[in-house]
Amino acid sequence: MRIRKAVIDDLSRIAEIYVFNNRINFFPIFKDESFSFGELQVVSLIDSYFKKDEIINNIYVSDDGLIKGFIQMNGTEICKLYVDTSFQSEGIGNELIEFAIKELHADNLWALEKNVRAISFYQKHGFHLTGQKKFEEDTTEYLVKLERRY
């Protein structure tokens, strides 16, 4: 498996992974059909979000001939870490987060409080809940902050 910086040609695959993960993991929590199946579309997401220089320049993909996951950073903060649902539990997320920790000095992130699977994953990689919470934008759901101490 190879982790490399994302390029423009990767964006449709990155957006596809993001959209399908969001529908599977977050639609049951937010139950917002107009967002999950209306607004949240691969093509519009590429243009409105992923194509921005400050975003694509901070995305790394797991690529073994097929992009199976990606991580987006903002400084030392993990903004997004997604693995295609068809390839989860194969160690791809582990490789991406270990790359971020070792190469990019990742030390903090925000996770949806109800996403216990993600929080557990981050805790296994040395991140700890800080007690800080904030609302996810335009929702009544909380994000919790996790930090990793070196």
Coordinates of C-alpha atoms in Angstrom, one line a residue:
M1 CA 0.0 0.0 0.0
R2 CA 1.3 3.4 -0.9
I3 CA 0.3 6.7 0.7
R4 CA 0.8 9.7 -1.5
K5 CA -0.4 13.3 -1.9
A6 CA -3.7 13.6 -3.7
V7 CA -3.9 15.1 -7.2
I8 CA -6.8 16.5 -9.2
D9 CA -7.5 13.2 -11.0
D10 CA -8.1 11.6 -7.5
L11 CA -11.0 13.9 -6.6
S12 CA -13.9 11.9 -8.0
R13 CA -12.8 8.8 -6.1
I14 CA -12.1 10.8 -2.9
A15 CA -15.6 12.5 -3.1
E16 CA -17.2 9.1 -3.8
I17 CA -15.6 7.6 -0.7
Y18 CA -16.7 10.6 1.3
V19 CA -20.3 10.7 0.1
F20 CA -21.0 7.0 0.6
N21 CA -19.4 6.9 4.1
N22 CA -21.5 9.9 5.1
R23 CA -24.7 8.3 3.9
I24 CA -24.0 5.0 5.7
N25 CA -22.6 6.5 8.9
F26 CA -24.3 9.8 9.4
F27 CA -27.8 9.5 7.7
P28 CA -28.9 7.3 10.6
I29 CA -27.9 10.0 13.1
F30 CA -29.0 13.2 11.3
K31 CA -31.9 11.7 9.3
D32 CA -31.6 14.6 6.8
E33 CA -32.7 13.2 3.5
S34 CA -32.4 16.5 1.6
F35 CA -28.7 16.8 2.6
S36 CA -27.7 13.1 2.4
F37 CA -29.4 12.4 -0.9
G38 CA -29.8 15.9 -2.3
E39 CA -27.0 18.3 -1.5
L40 CA -24.4 15.5 -0.9
Q41 CA -23.4 14.7 -4.4
V42 CA -20.0 13.6 -5.8
V43 CA -19.7 16.1 -8.6
S44 CA -20.9 19.2 -6.7
L45 CA -18.7 18.2 -3.7
I46 CA -15.6 18.1 -5.9
D47 CA -16.2 21.6 -7.2
S48 CA -17.5 23.2 -4.0
Y49 CA -15.0 21.6 -1.6
F50 CA -12.3 19.2 -2.6
K51 CA -11.0 21.2 -5.6
K52 CA -9.9 24.1 -3.4
D53 CA -6.1 24.4 -3.2
E54 CA -6.1 24.6 0.6
I55 CA -8.0 21.3 0.7
I56 CA -6.5 19.2 -2.0
N57 CA -3.0 20.2 -1.0
N58 CA -3.6 18.6 2.4
I59 CA -5.2 15.3 1.3
Y60 CA -3.2 12.0 1.2
V61 CA -4.6 8.9 -0.4
S62 CA -4.0 5.2 0.2
D63 CA -3.4 3.9 -3.3
D64 CA -2.5 0.3 -4.3
G65 CA -3.7 0.9 -7.9
L66 CA -7.1 1.8 -6.5
I67 CA -7.7 4.6 -4.0
K68 CA -9.2 2.9 -1.0
G69 CA -9.1 5.7 1.6
F70 CA -7.9 9.2 2.3
I71 CA -6.9 11.6 5.1
Q72 CA -7.3 15.3 5.1
M73 CA -5.1 17.5 7.4
N74 CA -5.1 21.1 8.5
G75 CA -1.7 21.6 10.1
T76 CA -1.6 18.9 12.8
E77 CA -5.3 18.5 12.9
I78 CA -7.0 15.5 11.2
C79 CA -10.0 16.9 9.4
K80 CA -11.2 13.8 7.6
L81 CA -10.2 10.2 7.6
Y82 CA -12.3 7.9 5.4
V83 CA -11.9 4.4 4.0
D84 CA -14.2 3.0 1.3
T85 CA -16.8 0.9 3.0
S86 CA -15.9 -2.0 0.8
F87 CA -12.4 -2.1 2.2
Q88 CA -12.9 -1.3 5.8
S89 CA -11.2 -3.5 8.5
E90 CA -8.3 -4.2 6.1
G91 CA -5.8 -2.0 7.9
I92 CA -6.1 1.0 5.5
G93 CA -7.3 3.4 8.2
N94 CA -4.5 2.2 10.5
E95 CA -1.9 3.0 7.8
L96 CA -3.4 6.4 7.1
I97 CA -3.5 7.5 10.7
E98 CA 0.0 6.1 11.4
F99 CA 1.3 8.1 8.4
A100 CA -0.4 11.2 9.7
I101 CA 1.1 10.7 13.2
K102 CA 4.6 10.0 12.0
E103 CA 5.0 12.1 8.9
L104 CA 2.6 15.0 9.5
H105 CA 2.7 15.1 13.4
A106 CA -1.1 14.7 13.7
D107 CA -2.1 15.5 17.3
N108 CA -5.8 16.5 17.3
L109 CA -9.2 16.1 15.7
W110 CA -12.9 16.5 16.3
A111 CA -15.2 13.5 16.0
L112 CA -19.0 13.2 16.1
E113 CA -19.9 12.2 19.7
K114 CA -22.2 9.5 18.5
N115 CA -19.6 8.0 16.2
V116 CA -18.3 5.6 18.9
R117 CA -16.5 3.4 16.3
A118 CA -14.4 6.4 15.1
I119 CA -13.7 7.5 18.7
S120 CA -12.6 4.0 19.6
F121 CA -10.3 3.8 16.5
Y122 CA -8.7 7.1 17.4
Q123 CA -8.2 6.1 21.0
K124 CA -6.4 2.9 19.9
H125 CA -4.0 5.2 18.1
G126 CA -3.2 7.3 21.2
F127 CA -5.8 10.0 21.0
H128 CA -7.6 10.9 24.2
L129 CA -10.9 12.7 24.8
T130 CA -10.2 16.2 26.1
G131 CA -13.7 17.0 27.5
Q132 CA -14.1 19.7 24.9
K133 CA -17.4 19.7 22.9
K134 CA -19.0 21.9 20.3
F135 CA -22.0 21.6 18.1
E136 CA -21.6 20.2 14.6
E137 CA -22.5 23.1 12.3
D138 CA -26.3 23.5 11.7
T139 CA -27.2 20.5 13.9
T140 CA -28.0 19.6 17.5
E141 CA -25.2 16.9 17.5
Y142 CA -22.0 17.4 19.4
L143 CA -18.4 17.0 18.2
V144 CA -15.8 16.0 20.8
K145 CA -12.2 16.9 20.7
L146 CA -9.4 14.2 20.9
E147 CA -5.8 15.0 21.3
R148 CA -2.6 13.0 21.2
R149 CA 0.3 13.9 23.4
Y150 CA 3.9 13.2 22.2

